[in-house]
Short mmCIF file of C-alpha atoms in Angstrom, two decimals:
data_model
loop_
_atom_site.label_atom_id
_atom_site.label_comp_id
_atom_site.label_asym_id
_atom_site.label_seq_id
_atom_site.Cartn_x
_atom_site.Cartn_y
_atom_site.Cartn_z
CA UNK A 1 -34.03 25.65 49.15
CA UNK A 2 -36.62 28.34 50.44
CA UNK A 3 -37.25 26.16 53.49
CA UNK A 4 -33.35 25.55 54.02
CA UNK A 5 -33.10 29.33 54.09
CA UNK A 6 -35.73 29.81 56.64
CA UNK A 7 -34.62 27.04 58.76
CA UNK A 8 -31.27 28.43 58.78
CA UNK A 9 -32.61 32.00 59.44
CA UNK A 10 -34.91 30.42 62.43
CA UNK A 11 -31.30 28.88 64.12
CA UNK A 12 -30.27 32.22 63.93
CA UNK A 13 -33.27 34.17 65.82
CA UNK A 14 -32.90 31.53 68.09
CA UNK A 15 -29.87 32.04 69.18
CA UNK A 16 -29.65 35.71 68.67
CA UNK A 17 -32.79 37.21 70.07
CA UNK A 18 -32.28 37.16 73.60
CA UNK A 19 -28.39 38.42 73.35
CA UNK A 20 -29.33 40.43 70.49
CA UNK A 21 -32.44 42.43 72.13
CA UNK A 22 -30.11 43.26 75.54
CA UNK A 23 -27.40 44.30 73.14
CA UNK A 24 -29.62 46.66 71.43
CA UNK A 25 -31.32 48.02 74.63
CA UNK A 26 -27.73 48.56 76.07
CA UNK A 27 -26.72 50.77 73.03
CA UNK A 28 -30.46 52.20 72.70
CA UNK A 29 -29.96 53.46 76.59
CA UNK A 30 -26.96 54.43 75.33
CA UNK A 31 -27.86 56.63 72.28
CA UNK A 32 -30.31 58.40 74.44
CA UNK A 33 -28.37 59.24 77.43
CA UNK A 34 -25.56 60.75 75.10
CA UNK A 35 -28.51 62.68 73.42
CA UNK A 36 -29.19 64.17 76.59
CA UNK A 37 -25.95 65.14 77.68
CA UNK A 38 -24.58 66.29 74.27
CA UNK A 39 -24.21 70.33 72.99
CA UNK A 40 -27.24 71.57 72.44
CA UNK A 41 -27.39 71.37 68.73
CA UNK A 42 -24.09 69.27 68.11
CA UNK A 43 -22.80 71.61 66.58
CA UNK A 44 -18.58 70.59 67.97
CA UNK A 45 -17.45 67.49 68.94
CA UNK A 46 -18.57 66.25 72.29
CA UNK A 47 -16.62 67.12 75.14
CA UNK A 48 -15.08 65.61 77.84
CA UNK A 49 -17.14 68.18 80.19
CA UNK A 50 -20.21 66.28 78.31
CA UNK A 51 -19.46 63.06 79.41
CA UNK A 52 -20.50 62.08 76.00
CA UNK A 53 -16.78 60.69 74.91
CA UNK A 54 -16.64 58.04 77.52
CA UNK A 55 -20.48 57.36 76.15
CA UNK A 56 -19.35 57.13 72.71
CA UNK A 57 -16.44 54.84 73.59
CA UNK A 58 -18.58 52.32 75.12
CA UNK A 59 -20.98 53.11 72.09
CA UNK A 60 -18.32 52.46 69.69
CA UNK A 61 -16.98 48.80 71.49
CA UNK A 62 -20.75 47.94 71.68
CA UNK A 63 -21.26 48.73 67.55
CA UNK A 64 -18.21 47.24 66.60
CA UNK A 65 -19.46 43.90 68.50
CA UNK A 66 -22.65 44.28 67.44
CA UNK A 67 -21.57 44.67 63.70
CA UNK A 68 -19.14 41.14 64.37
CA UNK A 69 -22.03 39.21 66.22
CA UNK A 70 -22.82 37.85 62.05
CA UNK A 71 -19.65 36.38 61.73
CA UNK A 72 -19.08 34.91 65.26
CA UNK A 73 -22.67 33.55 64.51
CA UNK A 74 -21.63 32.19 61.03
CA UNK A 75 -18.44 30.51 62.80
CA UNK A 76 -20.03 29.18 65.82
CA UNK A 77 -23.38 27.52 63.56
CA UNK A 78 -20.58 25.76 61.34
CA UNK A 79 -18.57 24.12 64.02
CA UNK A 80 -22.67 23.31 65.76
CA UNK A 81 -23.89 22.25 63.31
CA UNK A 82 -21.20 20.24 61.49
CA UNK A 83 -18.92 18.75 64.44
CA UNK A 84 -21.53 19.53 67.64
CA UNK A 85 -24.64 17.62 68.47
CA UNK A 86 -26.31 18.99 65.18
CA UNK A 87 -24.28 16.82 62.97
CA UNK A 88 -26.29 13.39 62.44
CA UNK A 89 -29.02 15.56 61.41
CA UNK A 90 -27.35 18.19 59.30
CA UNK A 91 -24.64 15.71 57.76
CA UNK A 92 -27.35 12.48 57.82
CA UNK A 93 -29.50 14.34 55.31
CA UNK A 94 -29.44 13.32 51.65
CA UNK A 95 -29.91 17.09 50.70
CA UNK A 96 -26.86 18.11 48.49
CA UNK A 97 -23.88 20.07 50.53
CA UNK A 98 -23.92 22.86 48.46
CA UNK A 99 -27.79 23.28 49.36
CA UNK A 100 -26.77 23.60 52.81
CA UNK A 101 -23.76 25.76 52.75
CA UNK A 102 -25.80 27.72 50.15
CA UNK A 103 -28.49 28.34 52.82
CA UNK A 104 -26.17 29.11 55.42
CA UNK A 105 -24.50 31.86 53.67
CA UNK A 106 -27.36 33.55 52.35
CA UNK A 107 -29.05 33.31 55.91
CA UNK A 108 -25.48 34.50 57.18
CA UNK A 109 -25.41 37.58 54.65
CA UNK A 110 -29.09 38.63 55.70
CA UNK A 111 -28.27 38.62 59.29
CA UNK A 112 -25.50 40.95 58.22
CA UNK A 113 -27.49 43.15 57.16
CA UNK A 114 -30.37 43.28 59.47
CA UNK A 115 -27.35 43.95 62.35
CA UNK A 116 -25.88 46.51 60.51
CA UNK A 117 -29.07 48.57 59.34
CA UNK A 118 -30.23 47.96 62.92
CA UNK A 119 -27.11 49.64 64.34
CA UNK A 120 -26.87 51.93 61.61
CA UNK A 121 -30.66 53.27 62.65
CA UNK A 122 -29.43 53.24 66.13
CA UNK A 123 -26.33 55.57 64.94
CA UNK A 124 -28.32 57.61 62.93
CA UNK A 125 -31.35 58.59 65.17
CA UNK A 126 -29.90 61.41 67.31
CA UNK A 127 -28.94 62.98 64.02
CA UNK A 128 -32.81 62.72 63.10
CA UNK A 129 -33.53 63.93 66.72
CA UNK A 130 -30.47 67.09 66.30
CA UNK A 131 -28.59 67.10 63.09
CA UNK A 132 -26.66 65.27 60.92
CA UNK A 133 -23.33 65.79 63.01
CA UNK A 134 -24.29 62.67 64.85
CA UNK A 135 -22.72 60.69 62.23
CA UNK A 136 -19.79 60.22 64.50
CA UNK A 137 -21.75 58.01 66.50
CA UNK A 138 -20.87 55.54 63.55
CA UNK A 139 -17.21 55.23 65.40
CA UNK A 140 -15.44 52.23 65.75
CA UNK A 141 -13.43 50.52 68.18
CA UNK A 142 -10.49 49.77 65.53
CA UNK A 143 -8.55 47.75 68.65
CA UNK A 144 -11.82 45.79 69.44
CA UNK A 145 -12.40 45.25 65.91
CA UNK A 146 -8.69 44.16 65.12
CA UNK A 147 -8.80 41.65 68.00
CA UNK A 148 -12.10 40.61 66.76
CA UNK A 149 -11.34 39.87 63.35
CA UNK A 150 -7.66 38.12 64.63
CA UNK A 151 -9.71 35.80 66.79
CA UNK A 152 -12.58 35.11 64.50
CA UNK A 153 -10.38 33.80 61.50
CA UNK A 154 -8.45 31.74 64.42
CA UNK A 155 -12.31 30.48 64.96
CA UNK A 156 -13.44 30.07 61.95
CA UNK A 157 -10.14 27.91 60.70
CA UNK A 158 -9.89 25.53 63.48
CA UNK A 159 -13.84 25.03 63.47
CA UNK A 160 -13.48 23.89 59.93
CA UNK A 161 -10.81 22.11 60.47
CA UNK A 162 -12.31 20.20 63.55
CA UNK A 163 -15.15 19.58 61.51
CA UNK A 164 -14.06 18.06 58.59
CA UNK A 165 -10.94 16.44 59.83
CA UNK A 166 -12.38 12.58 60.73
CA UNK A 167 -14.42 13.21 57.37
CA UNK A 168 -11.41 14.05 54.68
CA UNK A 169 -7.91 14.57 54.16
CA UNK A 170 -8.65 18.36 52.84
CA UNK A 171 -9.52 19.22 56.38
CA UNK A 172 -6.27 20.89 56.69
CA UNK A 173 -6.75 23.00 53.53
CA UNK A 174 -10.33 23.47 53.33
CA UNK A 175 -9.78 25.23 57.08
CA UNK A 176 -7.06 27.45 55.74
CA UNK A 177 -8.78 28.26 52.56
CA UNK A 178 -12.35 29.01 54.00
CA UNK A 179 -10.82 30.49 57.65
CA UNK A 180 -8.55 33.10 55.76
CA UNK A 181 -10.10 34.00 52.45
CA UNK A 182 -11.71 36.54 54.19
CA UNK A 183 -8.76 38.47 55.29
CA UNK A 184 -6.72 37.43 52.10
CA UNK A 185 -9.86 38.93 49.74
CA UNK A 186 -9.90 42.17 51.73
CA UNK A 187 -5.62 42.29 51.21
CA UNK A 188 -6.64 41.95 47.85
CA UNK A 189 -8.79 44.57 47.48
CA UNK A 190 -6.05 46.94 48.67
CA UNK A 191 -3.23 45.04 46.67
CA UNK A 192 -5.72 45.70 43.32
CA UNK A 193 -6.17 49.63 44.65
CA UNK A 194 -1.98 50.33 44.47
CA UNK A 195 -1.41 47.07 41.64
CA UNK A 196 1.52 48.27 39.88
CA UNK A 197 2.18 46.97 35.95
CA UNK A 198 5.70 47.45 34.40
CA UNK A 199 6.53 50.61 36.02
CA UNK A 200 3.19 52.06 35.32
CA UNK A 201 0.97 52.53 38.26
CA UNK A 202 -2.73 51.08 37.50
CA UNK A 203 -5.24 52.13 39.95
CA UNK A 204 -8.63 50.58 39.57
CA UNK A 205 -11.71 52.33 40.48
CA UNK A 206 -13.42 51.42 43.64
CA UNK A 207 -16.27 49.48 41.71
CA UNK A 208 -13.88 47.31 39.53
CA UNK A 209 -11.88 46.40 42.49
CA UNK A 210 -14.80 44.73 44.39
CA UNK A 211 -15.88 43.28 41.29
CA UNK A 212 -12.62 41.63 41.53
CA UNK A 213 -12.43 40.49 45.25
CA UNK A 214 -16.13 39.25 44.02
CA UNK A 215 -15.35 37.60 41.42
CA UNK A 216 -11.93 35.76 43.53
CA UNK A 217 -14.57 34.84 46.30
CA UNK A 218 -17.37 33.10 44.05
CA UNK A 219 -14.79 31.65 42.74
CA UNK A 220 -13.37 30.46 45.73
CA UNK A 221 -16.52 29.76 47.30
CA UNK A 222 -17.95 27.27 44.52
CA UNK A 223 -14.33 25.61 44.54
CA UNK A 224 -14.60 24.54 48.08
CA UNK A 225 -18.34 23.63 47.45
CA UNK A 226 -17.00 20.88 44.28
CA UNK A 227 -14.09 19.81 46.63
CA UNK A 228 -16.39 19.44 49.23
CA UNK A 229 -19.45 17.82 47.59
CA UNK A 230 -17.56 15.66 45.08
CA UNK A 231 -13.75 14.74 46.08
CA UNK A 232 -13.71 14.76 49.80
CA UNK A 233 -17.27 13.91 49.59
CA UNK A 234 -18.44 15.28 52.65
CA UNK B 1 -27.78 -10.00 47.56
CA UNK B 2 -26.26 -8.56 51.53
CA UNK B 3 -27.91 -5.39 52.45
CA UNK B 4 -24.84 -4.37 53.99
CA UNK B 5 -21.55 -5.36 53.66
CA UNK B 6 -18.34 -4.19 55.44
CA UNK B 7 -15.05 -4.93 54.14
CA UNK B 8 -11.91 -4.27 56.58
CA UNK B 9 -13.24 -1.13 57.66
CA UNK B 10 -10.84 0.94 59.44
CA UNK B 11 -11.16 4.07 61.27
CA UNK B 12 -8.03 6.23 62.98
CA UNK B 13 -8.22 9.63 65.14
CA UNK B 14 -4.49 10.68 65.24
CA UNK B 15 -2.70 8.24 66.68
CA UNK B 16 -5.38 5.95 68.19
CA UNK B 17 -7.01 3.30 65.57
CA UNK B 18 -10.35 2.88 66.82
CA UNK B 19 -11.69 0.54 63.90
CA UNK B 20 -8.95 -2.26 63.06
CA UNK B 21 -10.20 -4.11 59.90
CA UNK B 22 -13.94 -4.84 60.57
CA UNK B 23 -15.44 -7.21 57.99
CA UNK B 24 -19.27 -8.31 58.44
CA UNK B 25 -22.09 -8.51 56.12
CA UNK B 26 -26.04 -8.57 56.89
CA UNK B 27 -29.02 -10.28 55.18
CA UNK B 28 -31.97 -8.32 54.45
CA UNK B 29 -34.44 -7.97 57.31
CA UNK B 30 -32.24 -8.90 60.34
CA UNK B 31 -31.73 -7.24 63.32
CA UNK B 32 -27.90 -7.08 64.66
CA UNK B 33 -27.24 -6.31 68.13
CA UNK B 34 -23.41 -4.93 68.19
CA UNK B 35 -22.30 -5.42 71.22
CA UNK B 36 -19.19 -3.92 73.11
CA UNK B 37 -17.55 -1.91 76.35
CA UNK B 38 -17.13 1.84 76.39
CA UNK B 39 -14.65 2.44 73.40
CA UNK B 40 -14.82 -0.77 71.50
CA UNK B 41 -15.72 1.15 68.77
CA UNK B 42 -19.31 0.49 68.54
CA UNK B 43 -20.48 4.46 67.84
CA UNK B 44 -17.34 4.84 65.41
CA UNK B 45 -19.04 2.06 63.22
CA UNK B 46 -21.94 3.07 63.20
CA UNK B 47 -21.01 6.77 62.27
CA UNK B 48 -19.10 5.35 59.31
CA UNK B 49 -22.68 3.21 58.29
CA UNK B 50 -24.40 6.35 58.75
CA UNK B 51 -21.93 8.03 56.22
CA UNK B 52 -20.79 10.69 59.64
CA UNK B 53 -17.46 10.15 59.30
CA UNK B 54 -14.91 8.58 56.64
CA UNK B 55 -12.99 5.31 57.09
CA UNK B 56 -9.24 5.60 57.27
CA UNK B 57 -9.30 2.11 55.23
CA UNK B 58 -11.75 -0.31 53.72
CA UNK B 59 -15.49 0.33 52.44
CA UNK B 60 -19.14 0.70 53.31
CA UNK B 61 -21.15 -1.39 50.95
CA UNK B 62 -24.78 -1.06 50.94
CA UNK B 63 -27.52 -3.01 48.79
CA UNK B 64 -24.38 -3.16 45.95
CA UNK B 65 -23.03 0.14 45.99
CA UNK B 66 -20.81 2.52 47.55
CA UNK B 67 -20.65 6.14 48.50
CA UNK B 68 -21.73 8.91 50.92
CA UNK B 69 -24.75 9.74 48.79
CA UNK B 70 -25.67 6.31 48.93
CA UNK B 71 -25.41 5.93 52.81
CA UNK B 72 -27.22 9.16 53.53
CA UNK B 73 -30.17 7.97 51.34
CA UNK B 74 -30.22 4.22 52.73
CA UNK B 75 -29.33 5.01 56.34
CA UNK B 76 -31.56 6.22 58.99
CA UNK B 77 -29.16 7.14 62.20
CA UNK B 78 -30.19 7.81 65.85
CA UNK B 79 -27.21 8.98 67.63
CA UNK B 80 -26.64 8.43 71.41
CA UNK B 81 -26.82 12.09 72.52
CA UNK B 82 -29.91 14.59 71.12
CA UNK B 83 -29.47 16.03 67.71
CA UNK B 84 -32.91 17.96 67.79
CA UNK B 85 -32.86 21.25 68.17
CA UNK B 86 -34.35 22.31 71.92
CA UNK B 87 -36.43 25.19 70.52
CA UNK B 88 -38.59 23.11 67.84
CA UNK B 89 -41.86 21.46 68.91
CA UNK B 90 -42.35 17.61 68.03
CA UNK B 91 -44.75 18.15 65.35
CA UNK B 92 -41.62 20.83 64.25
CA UNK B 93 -39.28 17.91 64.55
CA UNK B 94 -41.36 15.77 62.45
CA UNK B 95 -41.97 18.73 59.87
CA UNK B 96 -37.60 18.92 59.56
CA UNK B 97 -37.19 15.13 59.65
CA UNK B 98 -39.93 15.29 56.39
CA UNK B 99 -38.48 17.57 54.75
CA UNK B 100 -34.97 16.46 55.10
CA UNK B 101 -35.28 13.09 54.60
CA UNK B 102 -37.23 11.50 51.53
CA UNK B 103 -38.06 8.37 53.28
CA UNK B 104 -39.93 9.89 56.32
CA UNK B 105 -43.52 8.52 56.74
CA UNK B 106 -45.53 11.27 58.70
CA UNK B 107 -48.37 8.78 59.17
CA UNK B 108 -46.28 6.08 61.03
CA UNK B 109 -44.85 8.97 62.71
CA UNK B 110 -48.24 10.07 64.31
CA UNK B 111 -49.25 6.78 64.83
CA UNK B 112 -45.50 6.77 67.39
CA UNK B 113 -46.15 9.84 68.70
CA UNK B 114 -49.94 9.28 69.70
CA UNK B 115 -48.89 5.67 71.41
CA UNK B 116 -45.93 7.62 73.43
CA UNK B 117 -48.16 10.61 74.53
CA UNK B 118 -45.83 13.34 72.73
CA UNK B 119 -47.61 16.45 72.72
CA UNK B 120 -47.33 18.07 69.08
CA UNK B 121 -46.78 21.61 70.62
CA UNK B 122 -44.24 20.79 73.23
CA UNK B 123 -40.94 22.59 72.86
CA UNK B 124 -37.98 19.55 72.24
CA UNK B 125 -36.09 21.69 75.04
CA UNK B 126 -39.37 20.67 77.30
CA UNK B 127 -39.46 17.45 77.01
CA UNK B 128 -37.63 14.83 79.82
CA UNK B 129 -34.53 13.69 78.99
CA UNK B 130 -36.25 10.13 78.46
CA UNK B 131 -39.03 12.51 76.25
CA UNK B 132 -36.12 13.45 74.02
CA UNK B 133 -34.84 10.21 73.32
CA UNK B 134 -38.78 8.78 72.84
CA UNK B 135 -38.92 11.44 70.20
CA UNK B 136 -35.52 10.83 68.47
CA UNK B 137 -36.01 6.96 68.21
CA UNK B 138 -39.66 8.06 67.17
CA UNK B 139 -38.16 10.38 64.51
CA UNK B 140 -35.61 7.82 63.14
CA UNK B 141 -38.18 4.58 62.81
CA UNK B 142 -40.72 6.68 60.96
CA UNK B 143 -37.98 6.83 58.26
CA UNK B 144 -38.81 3.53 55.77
CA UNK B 145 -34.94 3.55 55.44
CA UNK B 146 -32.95 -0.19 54.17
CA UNK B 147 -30.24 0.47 56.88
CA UNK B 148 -31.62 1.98 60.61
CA UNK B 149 -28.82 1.98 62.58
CA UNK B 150 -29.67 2.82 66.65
CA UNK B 151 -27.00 3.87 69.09
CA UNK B 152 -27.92 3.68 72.93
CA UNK B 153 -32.01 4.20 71.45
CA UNK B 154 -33.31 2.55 75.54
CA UNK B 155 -30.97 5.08 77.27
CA UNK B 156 -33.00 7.55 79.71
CA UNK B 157 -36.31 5.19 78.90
CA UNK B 158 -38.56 3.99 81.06
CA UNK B 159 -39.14 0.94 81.49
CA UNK B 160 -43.12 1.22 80.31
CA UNK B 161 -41.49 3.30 77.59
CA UNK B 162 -39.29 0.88 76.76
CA UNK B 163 -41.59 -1.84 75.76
CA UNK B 164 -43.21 0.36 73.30
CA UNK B 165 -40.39 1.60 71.71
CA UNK B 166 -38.83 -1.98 71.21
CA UNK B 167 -41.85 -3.06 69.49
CA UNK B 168 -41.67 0.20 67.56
CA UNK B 169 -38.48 -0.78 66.19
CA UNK B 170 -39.44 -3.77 64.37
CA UNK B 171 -43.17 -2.66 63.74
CA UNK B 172 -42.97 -0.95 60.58
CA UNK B 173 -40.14 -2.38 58.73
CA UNK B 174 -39.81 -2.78 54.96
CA UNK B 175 -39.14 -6.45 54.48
CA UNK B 176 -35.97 -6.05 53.24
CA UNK B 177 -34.59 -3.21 55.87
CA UNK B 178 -31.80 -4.15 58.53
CA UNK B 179 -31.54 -2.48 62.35
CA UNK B 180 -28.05 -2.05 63.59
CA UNK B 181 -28.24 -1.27 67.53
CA UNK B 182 -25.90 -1.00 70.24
CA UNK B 183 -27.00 -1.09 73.80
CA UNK B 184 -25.68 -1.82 77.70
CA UNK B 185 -29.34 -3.37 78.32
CA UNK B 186 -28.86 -6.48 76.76
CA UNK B 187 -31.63 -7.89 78.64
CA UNK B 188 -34.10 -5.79 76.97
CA UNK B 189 -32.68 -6.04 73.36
CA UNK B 190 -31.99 -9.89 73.75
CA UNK B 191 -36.09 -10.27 72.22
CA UNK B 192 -35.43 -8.62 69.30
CA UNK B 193 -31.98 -9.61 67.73
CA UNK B 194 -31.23 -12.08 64.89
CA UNK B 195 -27.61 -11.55 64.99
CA UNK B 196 -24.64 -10.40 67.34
CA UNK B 197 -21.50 -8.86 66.72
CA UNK B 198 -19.18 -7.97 69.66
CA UNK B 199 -16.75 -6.04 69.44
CA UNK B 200 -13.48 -5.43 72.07
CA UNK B 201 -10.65 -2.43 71.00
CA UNK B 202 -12.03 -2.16 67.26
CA UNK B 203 -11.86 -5.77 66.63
CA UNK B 204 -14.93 -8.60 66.89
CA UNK B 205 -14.02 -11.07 69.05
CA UNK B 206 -17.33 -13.01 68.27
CA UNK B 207 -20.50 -12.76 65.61
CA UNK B 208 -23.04 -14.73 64.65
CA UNK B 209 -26.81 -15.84 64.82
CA UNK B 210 -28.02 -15.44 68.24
CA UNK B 211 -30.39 -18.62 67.89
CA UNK B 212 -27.05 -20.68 67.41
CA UNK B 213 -24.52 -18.52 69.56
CA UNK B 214 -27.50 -19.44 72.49
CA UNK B 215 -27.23 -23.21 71.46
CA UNK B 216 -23.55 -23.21 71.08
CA UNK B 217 -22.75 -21.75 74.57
CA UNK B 218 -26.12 -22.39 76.45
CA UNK B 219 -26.45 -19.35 77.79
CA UNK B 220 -28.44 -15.94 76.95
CA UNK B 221 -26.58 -13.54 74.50
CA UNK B 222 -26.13 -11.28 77.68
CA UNK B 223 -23.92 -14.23 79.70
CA UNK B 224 -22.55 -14.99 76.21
CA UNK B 225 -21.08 -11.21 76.20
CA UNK B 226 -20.11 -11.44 80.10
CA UNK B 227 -18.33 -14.22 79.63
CA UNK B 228 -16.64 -13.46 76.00
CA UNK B 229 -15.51 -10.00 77.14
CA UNK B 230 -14.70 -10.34 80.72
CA UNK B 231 -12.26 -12.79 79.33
#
């Protein structure tokens, strides 16, 4: 399992490291040059006589890509590795399915958060250079990221569902499941926060409502894993 | 008892039936040449032996028993295109192959790397085209699997290549292990094979030992296919 979880993590470098290093020195010239040209101690919002809003909006497109790249990766190394040229060598192994997918996601989660502590340092350091007013750096693009997120769930579904579909007859479901529990377990989330109960509002706290959504998603996850490893047998 | 048995395998993507009710079955240590044109159907069988896709109808049988499990255990599969990843070295390769498969013998492994002049640090993504498919077939025989099942393994090999990787094939077999192979170079393969099955639109149109399909017919196996599927 460790060496699953390595080899998994190793794809990833592979095919991150050279996008992922001119991403980072894009936003890292970035970062500086709106250090230089912002207020003295940043003490009001940038101005447009700074120059540092059209800065920050490029800074905010180039975060809110940055903090996708993780899922884009997770979509794109299922459909390689499953349907592309990967497949005799990921599917011709005798090493249980739920070992692999297993490996995958927790190689999936840790790039996750290596991206988004690596931005997040990015964000952060002119507030360690100036003050703590720099948090706005930590802006997103809410249009980039809306696209993003419509496009990667259209990804993510028809990858799965080109994968699996000359392998089972779940294809169809499995796709649908897997490509929109994300946005379905973040609905629920908000469906939990305003849940109403026989004319009685009941409004979880924060913690118990992720629990939840957690809860929904193991559950869903280990589902897919028993439908996958033991009916459609893939 | 068969090694491998197929029982009116059929496979269908959409609306196109690319396997129409294949039935064949193959005695322990033979080697079966499956012969065919571009979309006969030859890679979609032996993705369903390799347990790569599912059948639409009919089963997979192998040594008496049934199942992807089964298949991925018993089946070593070289596919006709690359499946190594470009940024692992051969000895890199080999380390994956051993610790994915159960079956893979490192030894007989060095022993086919040595003979084909694969250097253990070289990048996959380095190697010649030709180097890539050395290292794949090299990769896939070092398994001590029952079933090995080769698709296109002489494509993008040299001809001095070639020899060595034919007798590779049938060098370190268990006993009691079958090769499946497809290939356009006849010629070449003609040495090795015990049995043929060819195959025209998802159906055979001929099978059999090649010893007695050569007596039958008088010819070579590869004027036996001209003349069977030119027909």
């Amino acid at each position: 399992m460790i060496w699953l979880i390595g080899m998994e993590l190793r794809k990833r470098w592979e095919s991150l490291k050279w996008p992922g290093l001119a991403l980072l020195l894009v936003l890292s010239g970035l970062v500086l040059l709106a250090v230089l040209l912002a207020p003295d101690d940043f003490a009001e919002l940038p101005s447009r006589a700074s120059g540092t809003v059209a800065i920050m909006a490029m800074v905010s497109v180039i975060v809110t890509v940055m903090g996708y790249y993780p899922y884009v990766d997770a979509a794109w190394r299922f459909a390689n590795d499953f349907r592309g040229r990967h497949a005799p060598l990921e599917f011709g192994s005798a090493v249980p399915t739920w070992k692999k997918l297993v490996a995958k996601l927790i190689a999936s989660v840790t790039l996750y958060l290596i991206v988004i502590y690596a931005t997040g340092f990015l964000m952060v350091l002119p507030g360690v250079l100036l003050n703590d007013r720099a948090a706005i750096f930590a802006l997103r693009s809410p249009l980039v990221a809306q696209a993003a997120a419509t496009v990667l769930v259209t990804y993510l579904a028809v990858s799965i569902y080109l994968s699996l579909v000359n392998r089972t007859r779940w294809a169809g479901i499995v796709a649908v499941l897997v490509g929109v529990s994300p946005v379905f377990l973040f609905d629920m989330a908000w469906f939990l926060y305003y849940l109403d109960l026989g004319g009685m509002p009941w409004y979880f706290d924060e913690t118990t409502r992720w629990v939840i959504t957690g809860a929904a998603a193991a559950v869903g996850f280990i589902g897919s894993l028993v439908l996958l490893d033991h009916q459609a047998d893939i | 008892m068969t090694t491998l048995s197929i029982q009116m395998l059929r496979k269908r993507y959409g609306t196109k039936e690319a396997l129409r009710g294949v039935t064949f079955s193959v005695e322990p240590g033979r080697v079966v040449g499956i012969l065919g044109p571009n979309g006969s159907g030859k890679t979609t069988l032996l993705k369903l032996i390799a347990g790569l896709l599912t059948p639409t109808d009919g089963e997979v049988i192998v040594d008496g028993g049934t199942g992807r499990g089964r298949l991925h255990e018993n089946v070593a599969y070289l596919p006709d295109a690359p499946s190594l990843y470009p940024w692992a070295s051969v000895a890199g390769s080999a380390e994956q192959h051993r610790r994915l498969f159960a079956d893979f013998d490192p030894g007989a492994f060095e022993d086919m790397r040595a003979s084909l002049g694969l250097e253990p640090s070289a990048k996959v993504g380095s190697l010649s085209k030709g180097g890539v498919e050395q290292l794949g077939l090299a990769l896939t025989l070092s398994r001590r699997a029952l079933i090995t099942v080769l698709d296109e393994p002489l494509l993008g090999v040299d001809m001095h290549a070639r020899g060595e990787l034919l007798h590779g094939i049938v060098r370190g077999l268990r006993p009691d292990a079958i090769v499946l192979i497809t290939s356009h170079l006849i010629s070449d393969l003609e040495p090795l094979l015990d049995d043929v099955i060819m195959l025209r639109d998802g159906e055979i149109v001929l099978s059999g030992d090649a010893e007695e399909l050569r007596a039958k017919y008088g010819l070579t196996v590869e004027n036996i296919y001209r003349q069977e599927l030119a027909s």
